[in-house]
Amino acid sequence: MSSDRAPAFTMRQLVAFVAVAETGTISAAADRLLVSQSAVSLAVTELEKALSAQLCVRRRAHGVHLTPAGESLLARARALLQQASEIEDEMLGAGGELAGRLAVGCYTTVGPTILPPLLSEFTELHPRVSLEFREAMADELGERLEGGALDAVITYDLELPPAWRTATLMTRRPALVVPAGHRLAATPGPVELASVRDEPMVLLDAAPASTHAMQVCARAGFTPRIEYRSANYETVRAYVGRGLGWTIMLHQPQLNRTYGGLKIVLLPIDVPDLDPVRLVIAWRPDVVLSRVVREFISFATARVSAL
C-alpha cells in the first residue's frame, strides 16, 4: 500500500478484533470494551469485509475461534495498536512518561524470587504501564509468546527455540539439594553427585527442568532412583525438607528454607564439564517491540543481576 492511501479498516475495528481474540467471546469482549455486543460483532464483521478475509468462526455456546488469517492478523494488530498508543501519548504531551501495555511471562520456578521485586520496582517507576503477568511451564510460555499474548518471557536458556532473541539476566549452576540433617549437608566444598545415586530422588517434573536434571545425573555417571515427582517447585522442596529424598535445582542461596519453614541445603556439585545455565528474558525477533517492552528488557537486564 502506498503511504498516501488510507487503510480500509479502522483502529476501533482492530481494538474489537483483538478483544474478541483475547477473551474468546463477543460478550466478554463487549464487557472489556464497555460497549454492546452488537457493536463488537459489527466491528469485527466490517474488519473482515475491509480485509476480504474471514478472521474468526463464531459458534453458538462455543465462543469464537480464529481462522489462520485471524491468527496471522492478531500479532500485527497488537503491534499496530501499541505503536498508535505510543504516538498518542507522545503527542498529548505525556512528558516522556512511559505508558502502555506490558505482558510478561515467567517460568514457574523463577516466579517466587525474581518477578516480585522486578515487577514492583518497574511499575513503581512507570505507574502508567498496564502490566499483565503469566507464570507457567515452558511449553505454555512458548505458545503464548509465539501467539502474541506475551511480549517477553523470563526463563532458563534450556531448549529455547533458536530463533528467539534473548538477553542474559544472570547465570546459575545446578546444585544438589538435601535436607538439613543429610550426611552431606555440612560438606564445605563441591560434592560428587554420584554419592547419592542409591538414595531416592524427588524430581521436579516440569520440562525443561526435569530433562536438565536427568542430563546432569547422566553426566555424573548414573540414573537416579526417582521416588517422588511433582511439577510444583515448592512441593519438591518440601519433600526434600521432610527427608524424602534429594533433588537437583539451579542454585538460589536465598531459598534455604521450605514453604513450611524446614531448612534445606544447596550444595555445589562436582560433575565434569557441567556448564552454568543462563536465566534470560526472551522475545520474538519478528515482532516490533513497543517502547514499554524495550524499556522493560533494559530494566530487567540491569536489575536482576543485583537481586
PDB file of C-alpha atoms in Angstrom:
ATOM      1  CA  MET A   1       0.000   0.000   0.000  1.00  0.00           C
ATOM      2  CA  SER A   2       1.323   3.479  -0.856  1.00  0.00           C
ATOM      3  CA  SER A   3       1.750   5.931   2.001  1.00  0.00           C
ATOM      4  CA  ASP A   4      -0.877   8.324   0.592  1.00  0.00           C
ATOM      5  CA  ARG A   5      -3.766   5.836   0.735  1.00  0.00           C
ATOM      6  CA  ALA A   6      -5.604   5.282   3.994  1.00  0.00           C
ATOM      7  CA  PRO A   7      -6.380   1.683   5.011  1.00  0.00           C
ATOM      8  CA  ALA A   8      -9.932   0.437   4.604  1.00  0.00           C
ATOM      9  CA  PHE A   9     -10.122  -0.579   8.289  1.00  0.00           C
ATOM     10  CA  THR A  10     -10.154   1.495  11.472  1.00  0.00           C
ATOM     11  CA  MET A  11      -8.352   1.324  14.796  1.00  0.00           C
ATOM     12  CA  ARG A  12     -11.682   0.720  16.560  1.00  0.00           C
ATOM     13  CA  GLN A  13     -12.204  -2.371  14.424  1.00  0.00           C
ATOM     14  CA  LEU A  14      -8.746  -3.650  15.341  1.00  0.00           C
ATOM     15  CA  VAL A  15      -9.426  -2.990  19.038  1.00  0.00           C
ATOM     16  CA  ALA A  16     -12.655  -5.000  18.824  1.00  0.00           C
ATOM     17  CA  PHE A  17     -10.955  -7.853  16.985  1.00  0.00           C
ATOM     18  CA  VAL A  18      -8.082  -8.089  19.496  1.00  0.00           C
ATOM     19  CA  ALA A  19     -10.541  -8.035  22.398  1.00  0.00           C
ATOM     20  CA  VAL A  20     -12.557 -10.878  20.853  1.00  0.00           C
ATOM     21  CA  ALA A  21      -9.402 -12.883  20.137  1.00  0.00           C
ATOM     22  CA  GLU A  22      -8.088 -12.462  23.694  1.00  0.00           C
ATOM     23  CA  THR A  23     -11.353 -13.058  25.559  1.00  0.00           C
ATOM     24  CA  GLY A  24     -12.736 -15.783  23.302  1.00  0.00           C
ATOM     25  CA  THR A  25     -16.327 -14.490  23.112  1.00  0.00           C
ATOM     26  CA  ILE A  26     -18.206 -11.499  21.767  1.00  0.00           C
ATOM     27  CA  SER A  27     -19.886 -10.919  25.141  1.00  0.00           C
ATOM     28  CA  ALA A  28     -16.616 -10.911  27.082  1.00  0.00           C
ATOM     29  CA  ALA A  29     -15.064  -8.533  24.556  1.00  0.00           C
ATOM     30  CA  ALA A  30     -18.066  -6.223  24.917  1.00  0.00           C
ATOM     31  CA  ASP A  31     -17.673  -6.249  28.701  1.00  0.00           C
ATOM     32  CA  ARG A  32     -13.979  -5.379  28.391  1.00  0.00           C
ATOM     33  CA  LEU A  33     -14.627  -2.512  25.955  1.00  0.00           C
ATOM     34  CA  LEU A  34     -17.783  -1.280  27.741  1.00  0.00           C
ATOM     35  CA  VAL A  35     -19.845  -1.393  24.552  1.00  0.00           C
ATOM     36  CA  SER A  36     -22.723  -3.523  23.315  1.00  0.00           C
ATOM     37  CA  GLN A  37     -22.241  -6.998  21.884  1.00  0.00           C
ATOM     38  CA  SER A  38     -23.774  -5.873  18.607  1.00  0.00           C
ATOM     39  CA  ALA A  39     -21.173  -3.087  18.326  1.00  0.00           C
ATOM     40  CA  VAL A  40     -18.337  -5.572  18.789  1.00  0.00           C
ATOM     41  CA  SER A  41     -19.841  -8.034  16.325  1.00  0.00           C
ATOM     42  CA  LEU A  42     -20.374  -5.302  13.737  1.00  0.00           C
ATOM     43  CA  ALA A  43     -16.805  -4.022  14.125  1.00  0.00           C
ATOM     44  CA  VAL A  44     -15.346  -7.482  13.515  1.00  0.00           C
ATOM     45  CA  THR A  45     -17.647  -8.065  10.529  1.00  0.00           C
ATOM     46  CA  GLU A  46     -16.643  -4.726   8.995  1.00  0.00           C
ATOM     47  CA  LEU A  47     -12.964  -5.549   9.535  1.00  0.00           C
ATOM     48  CA  GLU A  48     -13.413  -8.847   7.723  1.00  0.00           C
ATOM     49  CA  LYS A  49     -15.101  -7.021   4.821  1.00  0.00           C
ATOM     50  CA  ALA A  50     -12.319  -4.431   4.687  1.00  0.00           C
ATOM     51  CA  LEU A  51      -9.645  -7.139   4.555  1.00  0.00           C
ATOM     52  CA  SER A  52     -11.658  -9.549   2.369  1.00  0.00           C
ATOM     53  CA  ALA A  53     -10.856 -12.378   4.790  1.00  0.00           C
ATOM     54  CA  GLN A  54     -12.688 -14.422   7.395  1.00  0.00           C
ATOM     55  CA  LEU A  55     -10.887 -13.772  10.661  1.00  0.00           C
ATOM     56  CA  CYS A  56     -12.910 -15.877  13.067  1.00  0.00           C
ATOM     57  CA  VAL A  57     -15.577 -18.536  13.313  1.00  0.00           C
ATOM     58  CA  ARG A  58     -18.429 -17.802  15.699  1.00  0.00           C
ATOM     59  CA  ARG A  59     -20.072 -20.843  17.223  1.00  0.00           C
ATOM     60  CA  ARG A  60     -23.070 -20.533  19.493  1.00  0.00           C
ATOM     61  CA  ALA A  61     -22.204 -21.622  23.056  1.00  0.00           C
ATOM     62  CA  HIS A  62     -18.613 -22.384  21.969  1.00  0.00           C
ATOM     63  CA  GLY A  63     -17.186 -18.901  21.665  1.00  0.00           C
ATOM     64  CA  VAL A  64     -15.067 -17.527  18.856  1.00  0.00           C
ATOM     65  CA  HIS A  65     -12.179 -19.355  17.180  1.00  0.00           C
ATOM     66  CA  LEU A  66      -9.641 -17.580  14.990  1.00  0.00           C
ATOM     67  CA  THR A  67      -9.026 -18.733  11.457  1.00  0.00           C
ATOM     68  CA  PRO A  68      -5.448 -18.939  10.140  1.00  0.00           C
ATOM     69  CA  ALA A  69      -5.948 -15.451   8.698  1.00  0.00           C
ATOM     70  CA  GLY A  70      -7.122 -14.250  12.099  1.00  0.00           C
ATOM     71  CA  GLU A  71      -4.134 -15.796  13.855  1.00  0.00           C
ATOM     72  CA  SER A  72      -1.830 -14.078  11.370  1.00  0.00           C
ATOM     73  CA  LEU A  73      -3.503 -10.719  11.903  1.00  0.00           C
ATOM     74  CA  LEU A  74      -3.576 -10.852  15.709  1.00  0.00           C
ATOM     75  CA  ALA A  75       0.121 -10.207  16.401  1.00  0.00           C
ATOM     76  CA  ARG A  76       0.227  -7.434  13.772  1.00  0.00           C
ATOM     77  CA  ALA A  77      -2.892  -5.826  15.187  1.00  0.00           C
ATOM     78  CA  ARG A  78      -1.437  -5.819  18.703  1.00  0.00           C
ATOM     79  CA  ALA A  79       1.799  -4.249  17.484  1.00  0.00           C
ATOM     80  CA  LEU A  80      -0.058  -1.604  15.475  1.00  0.00           C
ATOM     81  CA  LEU A  81      -2.260  -0.674  18.434  1.00  0.00           C
ATOM     82  CA  GLN A  82       0.793  -0.437  20.699  1.00  0.00           C
ATOM     83  CA  GLN A  83       2.518   1.922  18.291  1.00  0.00           C
ATOM     84  CA  ALA A  84      -0.640   4.006  17.927  1.00  0.00           C
ATOM     85  CA  SER A  85      -0.894   4.279  21.708  1.00  0.00           C
ATOM     86  CA  GLU A  86       2.724   5.437  21.936  1.00  0.00           C
ATOM     87  CA  ILE A  87       2.136   8.091  19.266  1.00  0.00           C
ATOM     88  CA  GLU A  88      -0.934   9.356  21.104  1.00  0.00           C
ATOM     89  CA  ASP A  89       0.908   9.535  24.438  1.00  0.00           C
ATOM     90  CA  GLU A  90       3.802  11.466  22.947  1.00  0.00           C
ATOM     91  CA  MET A  91       1.610  13.909  21.001  1.00  0.00           C
ATOM     92  CA  LEU A  92      -0.644  14.562  24.007  1.00  0.00           C
ATOM     93  CA  GLY A  93       2.389  15.719  25.955  1.00  0.00           C
ATOM     94  CA  ALA A  94       2.874  12.875  28.419  1.00  0.00           C
ATOM     95  CA  GLY A  95       6.213  14.467  29.272  1.00  0.00           C
ATOM     96  CA  GLY A  96       8.132  11.386  28.184  1.00  0.00           C
ATOM     97  CA  GLU A  97       6.384   9.264  30.807  1.00  0.00           C
ATOM     98  CA  LEU A  98       6.295   5.598  29.867  1.00  0.00           C
ATOM     99  CA  ALA A  99       2.785   4.258  29.265  1.00  0.00           C
ATOM    100  CA  GLY A 100       1.156   1.274  27.598  1.00  0.00           C
ATOM    101  CA  ARG A 101       0.554  -2.446  27.952  1.00  0.00           C
ATOM    102  CA  LEU A 102       3.179  -4.956  29.066  1.00  0.00           C
ATOM    103  CA  ALA A 103       2.518  -8.702  29.117  1.00  0.00           C
ATOM    104  CA  VAL A 104       5.303 -10.747  30.719  1.00  0.00           C
ATOM    105  CA  GLY A 105       5.556 -14.496  31.208  1.00  0.00           C
ATOM    106  CA  CYS A 106       7.786 -16.289  33.676  1.00  0.00           C
ATOM    107  CA  TYR A 107       8.890 -19.889  34.130  1.00  0.00           C
ATOM    108  CA  THR A 108       7.258 -21.284  37.250  1.00  0.00           C
ATOM    109  CA  THR A 109      10.432 -21.852  39.298  1.00  0.00           C
ATOM    110  CA  VAL A 110      11.618 -18.281  38.777  1.00  0.00           C
ATOM    111  CA  GLY A 111       8.394 -16.556  39.834  1.00  0.00           C
ATOM    112  CA  PRO A 112       8.841 -16.611  43.634  1.00  0.00           C
ATOM    113  CA  THR A 113      12.261 -14.935  43.623  1.00  0.00           C
ATOM    114  CA  ILE A 114      12.859 -12.867  40.502  1.00  0.00           C
ATOM    115  CA  LEU A 115       9.494 -11.488  39.483  1.00  0.00           C
ATOM    116  CA  PRO A 116       8.102  -9.812  42.650  1.00  0.00           C
ATOM    117  CA  PRO A 117      10.917  -7.244  43.101  1.00  0.00           C
ATOM    118  CA  LEU A 118      11.397  -6.795  39.365  1.00  0.00           C
ATOM    119  CA  LEU A 119       7.752  -6.063  38.557  1.00  0.00           C
ATOM    120  CA  SER A 120       7.057  -3.991  41.656  1.00  0.00           C
ATOM    121  CA  GLU A 121      10.052  -1.736  41.024  1.00  0.00           C
ATOM    122  CA  PHE A 122       9.271  -1.342  37.320  1.00  0.00           C
ATOM    123  CA  THR A 123       5.632  -0.398  37.918  1.00  0.00           C
ATOM    124  CA  GLU A 124       6.665   1.981  40.689  1.00  0.00           C
ATOM    125  CA  LEU A 125       8.970   3.739  38.247  1.00  0.00           C
ATOM    126  CA  HIS A 126       6.335   3.682  35.486  1.00  0.00           C
ATOM    127  CA  PRO A 127       2.840   3.818  37.041  1.00  0.00           C
ATOM    128  CA  ARG A 128       1.150   4.370  33.672  1.00  0.00           C
ATOM    129  CA  VAL A 129       2.241   0.958  32.416  1.00  0.00           C
ATOM    130  CA  SER A 130      -0.567  -1.606  32.433  1.00  0.00           C
ATOM    131  CA  LEU A 131       1.033  -4.882  33.494  1.00  0.00           C
ATOM    132  CA  GLU A 132      -0.188  -8.396  32.724  1.00  0.00           C
ATOM    133  CA  PHE A 133       1.709 -11.339  34.217  1.00  0.00           C
ATOM    134  CA  ARG A 134       1.605 -15.069  33.479  1.00  0.00           C
ATOM    135  CA  GLU A 135       3.504 -17.761  35.384  1.00  0.00           C
ATOM    136  CA  ALA A 136       3.553 -21.074  33.525  1.00  0.00           C
ATOM    137  CA  MET A 137       5.526 -24.053  32.279  1.00  0.00           C
ATOM    138  CA  ALA A 138       7.913 -23.620  29.364  1.00  0.00           C
ATOM    139  CA  ASP A 139       5.595 -25.056  26.711  1.00  0.00           C
ATOM    140  CA  GLU A 140       2.727 -22.719  27.629  1.00  0.00           C
ATOM    141  CA  LEU A 141       5.045 -19.728  27.740  1.00  0.00           C
ATOM    142  CA  GLY A 142       6.304 -20.618  24.277  1.00  0.00           C
ATOM    143  CA  GLU A 143       2.792 -20.898  22.862  1.00  0.00           C
ATOM    144  CA  ARG A 144       1.754 -17.571  24.347  1.00  0.00           C
ATOM    145  CA  LEU A 145       4.865 -15.769  23.155  1.00  0.00           C
ATOM    146  CA  GLU A 146       4.517 -17.184  19.638  1.00  0.00           C
ATOM    147  CA  GLY A 147       0.812 -16.315  19.614  1.00  0.00           C
ATOM    148  CA  GLY A 148       1.418 -12.729  20.669  1.00  0.00           C
ATOM    149  CA  ALA A 149      -0.308 -12.944  24.053  1.00  0.00           C
ATOM    150  CA  LEU A 150       3.031 -12.251  25.763  1.00  0.00           C
ATOM    151  CA  ASP A 151       5.577  -9.585  24.873  1.00  0.00           C
ATOM    152  CA  ALA A 152       8.505 -11.333  26.578  1.00  0.00           C
ATOM    153  CA  VAL A 153       9.231 -14.283  28.840  1.00  0.00           C
ATOM    154  CA  ILE A 154      11.748 -14.821  31.628  1.00  0.00           C
ATOM    155  CA  THR A 155      13.010 -18.366  31.626  1.00  0.00           C
ATOM    156  CA  TYR A 156      16.107 -20.533  31.548  1.00  0.00           C
ATOM    157  CA  ASP A 157      18.082 -20.980  28.357  1.00  0.00           C
ATOM    158  CA  LEU A 158      17.149 -24.651  28.082  1.00  0.00           C
ATOM    159  CA  GLU A 159      15.570 -25.958  24.876  1.00  0.00           C
ATOM    160  CA  LEU A 160      14.579 -22.482  23.696  1.00  0.00           C
ATOM    161  CA  PRO A 161      13.677 -22.001  20.017  1.00  0.00           C
ATOM    162  CA  PRO A 162      16.873 -20.868  18.295  1.00  0.00           C
ATOM    163  CA  ALA A 163      15.071 -18.036  16.525  1.00  0.00           C
ATOM    164  CA  TRP A 164      14.149 -16.264  19.768  1.00  0.00           C
ATOM    165  CA  ARG A 165      16.216 -13.292  20.784  1.00  0.00           C
ATOM    166  CA  THR A 166      17.492 -13.270  24.362  1.00  0.00           C
ATOM    167  CA  ALA A 167      19.297 -11.090  26.872  1.00  0.00           C
ATOM    168  CA  THR A 168      21.091 -12.684  29.807  1.00  0.00           C
ATOM    169  CA  LEU A 169      19.831 -11.724  33.258  1.00  0.00           C
ATOM    170  CA  MET A 170      22.134 -13.980  35.308  1.00  0.00           C
ATOM    171  CA  THR A 171      23.750 -17.408  35.305  1.00  0.00           C
ATOM    172  CA  ARG A 172      23.121 -20.224  37.768  1.00  0.00           C
ATOM    173  CA  ARG A 173      24.780 -23.556  38.381  1.00  0.00           C
ATOM    174  CA  PRO A 174      22.994 -26.828  39.177  1.00  0.00           C
ATOM    175  CA  ALA A 175      23.091 -27.750  42.858  1.00  0.00           C
ATOM    176  CA  LEU A 176      22.338 -30.825  44.937  1.00  0.00           C
ATOM    177  CA  VAL A 177      19.504 -30.061  47.364  1.00  0.00           C
ATOM    178  CA  VAL A 178      19.337 -32.133  50.571  1.00  0.00           C
ATOM    179  CA  PRO A 179      17.589 -31.806  53.955  1.00  0.00           C
ATOM    180  CA  ALA A 180      19.470 -30.120  56.797  1.00  0.00           C
ATOM    181  CA  GLY A 181      20.123 -33.454  58.535  1.00  0.00           C
ATOM    182  CA  HIS A 182      21.600 -35.172  55.490  1.00  0.00           C
ATOM    183  CA  ARG A 183      25.080 -36.689  55.816  1.00  0.00           C
ATOM    184  CA  LEU A 184      26.388 -34.309  53.111  1.00  0.00           C
ATOM    185  CA  ALA A 185      24.743 -31.145  54.445  1.00  0.00           C
ATOM    186  CA  ALA A 186      27.878 -29.862  56.162  1.00  0.00           C
ATOM    187  CA  THR A 187      30.259 -30.623  53.287  1.00  0.00           C
ATOM    188  CA  PRO A 188      32.348 -27.469  52.707  1.00  0.00           C
ATOM    189  CA  GLY A 189      33.215 -27.918  49.035  1.00  0.00           C
ATOM    190  CA  PRO A 190      31.654 -29.389  45.898  1.00  0.00           C
ATOM    191  CA  VAL A 191      30.246 -32.864  46.411  1.00  0.00           C
ATOM    192  CA  GLU A 192      30.216 -35.764  43.993  1.00  0.00           C
ATOM    193  CA  LEU A 193      26.662 -36.118  42.736  1.00  0.00           C
ATOM    194  CA  ALA A 194      27.139 -39.857  42.306  1.00  0.00           C
ATOM    195  CA  SER A 195      27.406 -40.176  46.096  1.00  0.00           C
ATOM    196  CA  VAL A 196      23.583 -40.010  46.306  1.00  0.00           C
ATOM    197  CA  ARG A 197      22.936 -42.450  43.465  1.00  0.00           C
ATOM    198  CA  ASP A 198      21.473 -45.087  45.824  1.00  0.00           C
ATOM    199  CA  GLU A 199      19.200 -42.626  47.644  1.00  0.00           C
ATOM    200  CA  PRO A 200      15.681 -41.697  46.482  1.00  0.00           C
ATOM    201  CA  MET A 201      15.312 -38.634  44.289  1.00  0.00           C
ATOM    202  CA  VAL A 202      12.468 -36.093  44.231  1.00  0.00           C
ATOM    203  CA  LEU A 203      12.171 -34.916  40.629  1.00  0.00           C
ATOM    204  CA  LEU A 204      10.876 -31.502  39.628  1.00  0.00           C
ATOM    205  CA  ASP A 205       8.746 -32.933  36.838  1.00  0.00           C
ATOM    206  CA  ALA A 206       8.468 -29.771  34.765  1.00  0.00           C
ATOM    207  CA  ALA A 207      10.247 -29.556  31.433  1.00  0.00           C
ATOM    208  CA  PRO A 208      12.871 -28.404  30.725  1.00  0.00           C
ATOM    209  CA  ALA A 209      13.989 -28.622  34.387  1.00  0.00           C
ATOM    210  CA  SER A 210      13.328 -32.367  34.507  1.00  0.00           C
ATOM    211  CA  THR A 211      15.275 -33.030  31.320  1.00  0.00           C
ATOM    212  CA  HIS A 212      18.180 -30.943  32.557  1.00  0.00           C
ATOM    213  CA  ALA A 213      18.283 -32.743  35.921  1.00  0.00           C
ATOM    214  CA  MET A 214      18.395 -36.134  34.215  1.00  0.00           C
ATOM    215  CA  GLN A 215      21.170 -34.921  31.918  1.00  0.00           C
ATOM    216  CA  VAL A 216      23.204 -33.754  34.917  1.00  0.00           C
ATOM    217  CA  CYS A 217      22.823 -37.174  36.551  1.00  0.00           C
ATOM    218  CA  ALA A 218      23.788 -38.915  33.328  1.00  0.00           C
ATOM    219  CA  ARG A 219      26.921 -36.793  33.095  1.00  0.00           C
ATOM    220  CA  ALA A 220      27.720 -37.832  36.664  1.00  0.00           C
ATOM    221  CA  GLY A 221      27.517 -41.454  35.512  1.00  0.00           C
ATOM    222  CA  PHE A 222      24.237 -42.765  36.922  1.00  0.00           C
ATOM    223  CA  THR A 223      20.469 -42.932  36.507  1.00  0.00           C
ATOM    224  CA  PRO A 224      18.684 -41.617  39.602  1.00  0.00           C
ATOM    225  CA  ARG A 225      16.162 -43.670  41.585  1.00  0.00           C
ATOM    226  CA  ILE A 226      13.153 -41.387  41.310  1.00  0.00           C
ATOM    227  CA  GLU A 227      10.827 -41.935  44.249  1.00  0.00           C
ATOM    228  CA  TYR A 228       8.624 -38.857  44.007  1.00  0.00           C
ATOM    229  CA  ARG A 229       7.649 -36.463  41.227  1.00  0.00           C
ATOM    230  CA  SER A 230       5.937 -33.095  41.287  1.00  0.00           C
ATOM    231  CA  ALA A 231       5.531 -30.260  38.822  1.00  0.00           C
ATOM    232  CA  ASN A 232       5.272 -27.859  41.753  1.00  0.00           C
ATOM    233  CA  TYR A 233       8.547 -26.229  42.751  1.00  0.00           C
ATOM    234  CA  GLU A 234       7.559 -25.725  46.393  1.00  0.00           C
ATOM    235  CA  THR A 235       6.245 -29.294  46.714  1.00  0.00           C
ATOM    236  CA  VAL A 236       9.613 -30.689  45.630  1.00  0.00           C
ATOM    237  CA  ARG A 237      11.446 -28.512  48.139  1.00  0.00           C
ATOM    238  CA  ALA A 238       9.008 -29.540  50.878  1.00  0.00           C
ATOM    239  CA  TYR A 239       9.566 -33.245  50.148  1.00  0.00           C
ATOM    240  CA  VAL A 240      13.322 -32.726  50.373  1.00  0.00           C
ATOM    241  CA  GLY A 241      12.904 -30.769  53.603  1.00  0.00           C
ATOM    242  CA  ARG A 242      11.000 -33.718  55.071  1.00  0.00           C
ATOM    243  CA  GLY A 243      13.866 -36.066  54.245  1.00  0.00           C
ATOM    244  CA  LEU A 244      12.016 -37.944  51.499  1.00  0.00           C
ATOM    245  CA  GLY A 245      14.893 -37.620  49.046  1.00  0.00           C
ATOM    246  CA  TRP A 246      17.276 -35.255  47.270  1.00  0.00           C
ATOM    247  CA  THR A 247      16.811 -33.178  44.165  1.00  0.00           C
ATOM    248  CA  ILE A 248      18.682 -31.038  41.669  1.00  0.00           C
ATOM    249  CA  MET A 249      17.841 -27.377  41.239  1.00  0.00           C
ATOM    250  CA  LEU A 250      19.630 -24.329  39.939  1.00  0.00           C
ATOM    251  CA  HIS A 251      21.413 -22.667  42.820  1.00  0.00           C
ATOM    252  CA  GLN A 252      19.471 -19.952  44.646  1.00  0.00           C
ATOM    253  CA  PRO A 253      21.074 -19.417  48.061  1.00  0.00           C
ATOM    254  CA  GLN A 254      18.130 -17.417  49.401  1.00  0.00           C
ATOM    255  CA  LEU A 255      15.866 -20.464  49.082  1.00  0.00           C
ATOM    256  CA  ASN A 256      17.348 -22.367  52.013  1.00  0.00           C
ATOM    257  CA  ARG A 257      14.004 -22.933  53.719  1.00  0.00           C
ATOM    258  CA  THR A 258      10.837 -24.586  52.506  1.00  0.00           C
ATOM    259  CA  TYR A 259       7.392 -23.025  52.490  1.00  0.00           C
ATOM    260  CA  GLY A 260       6.778 -24.784  55.815  1.00  0.00           C
ATOM    261  CA  GLY A 261       9.972 -23.421  57.386  1.00  0.00           C
ATOM    262  CA  LEU A 262      12.134 -26.547  57.102  1.00  0.00           C
ATOM    263  CA  LYS A 263      15.792 -25.950  56.345  1.00  0.00           C
ATOM    264  CA  ILE A 264      17.305 -27.367  53.168  1.00  0.00           C
ATOM    265  CA  VAL A 265      20.889 -27.155  51.941  1.00  0.00           C
ATOM    266  CA  LEU A 266      22.008 -26.374  48.388  1.00  0.00           C
ATOM    267  CA  LEU A 267      25.403 -27.879  47.651  1.00  0.00           C
ATOM    268  CA  PRO A 268      27.651 -27.211  44.649  1.00  0.00           C
ATOM    269  CA  ILE A 269      28.276 -30.402  42.731  1.00  0.00           C
ATOM    270  CA  ASP A 270      31.384 -31.806  41.125  1.00  0.00           C
ATOM    271  CA  VAL A 271      30.375 -33.014  37.657  1.00  0.00           C
ATOM    272  CA  PRO A 272      32.799 -32.922  34.709  1.00  0.00           C
ATOM    273  CA  ASP A 273      32.142 -30.256  32.060  1.00  0.00           C
ATOM    274  CA  LEU A 274      28.958 -29.044  33.738  1.00  0.00           C
ATOM    275  CA  ASP A 275      28.049 -25.679  32.250  1.00  0.00           C
ATOM    276  CA  PRO A 276      26.091 -22.977  34.073  1.00  0.00           C
ATOM    277  CA  VAL A 277      22.575 -22.187  32.887  1.00  0.00           C
ATOM    278  CA  ARG A 278      21.559 -18.721  31.753  1.00  0.00           C
ATOM    279  CA  LEU A 279      18.432 -17.032  33.055  1.00  0.00           C
ATOM    280  CA  VAL A 280      17.231 -14.921  30.138  1.00  0.00           C
ATOM    281  CA  ILE A 281      14.494 -12.617  29.001  1.00  0.00           C
ATOM    282  CA  ALA A 282      13.360 -13.737  25.550  1.00  0.00           C
ATOM    283  CA  TRP A 283      11.247 -12.240  22.793  1.00  0.00           C
ATOM    284  CA  ARG A 284      10.335 -12.969  19.199  1.00  0.00           C
ATOM    285  CA  PRO A 285      12.642 -11.490  16.549  1.00  0.00           C
ATOM    286  CA  ASP A 286       9.827 -10.819  14.062  1.00  0.00           C
ATOM    287  CA  VAL A 287       7.833  -8.511  16.341  1.00  0.00           C
ATOM    288  CA  VAL A 288       8.349  -4.762  16.551  1.00  0.00           C
ATOM    289  CA  LEU A 289       8.823  -4.160  20.264  1.00  0.00           C
ATOM    290  CA  SER A 290       6.950  -1.271  21.831  1.00  0.00           C
ATOM    291  CA  ARG A 291       8.790   1.334  23.848  1.00  0.00           C
ATOM    292  CA  VAL A 292       7.381  -0.218  27.032  1.00  0.00           C
ATOM    293  CA  VAL A 293       8.772  -3.658  26.184  1.00  0.00           C
ATOM    294  CA  ARG A 294      12.149  -2.252  25.180  1.00  0.00           C
ATOM    295  CA  GLU A 295      12.395  -0.333  28.452  1.00  0.00           C
ATOM    296  CA  PHE A 296      11.405  -3.399  30.466  1.00  0.00           C
ATOM    297  CA  ILE A 297      14.053  -5.562  28.778  1.00  0.00           C
ATOM    298  CA  SER A 298      16.711  -2.948  29.559  1.00  0.00           C
ATOM    299  CA  PHE A 299      15.471  -2.577  33.133  1.00  0.00           C
ATOM    300  CA  ALA A 300      15.383  -6.339  33.746  1.00  0.00           C
ATOM    301  CA  THR A 301      18.844  -6.850  32.287  1.00  0.00           C
ATOM    302  CA  ALA A 302      20.310  -4.212  34.592  1.00  0.00           C
ATOM    303  CA  ARG A 303      18.291  -5.044  37.701  1.00  0.00           C
ATOM    304  CA  VAL A 304      18.147  -8.840  38.010  1.00  0.00           C
ATOM    305  CA  SER A 305      21.885  -9.261  38.462  1.00  0.00           C
ATOM    306  CA  ALA A 306      21.616  -7.196  41.645  1.00  0.00           C
ATOM    307  CA  LEU A 307      18.880  -9.337  43.185  1.00  0.00           C
TER     308      LEU A 307
END
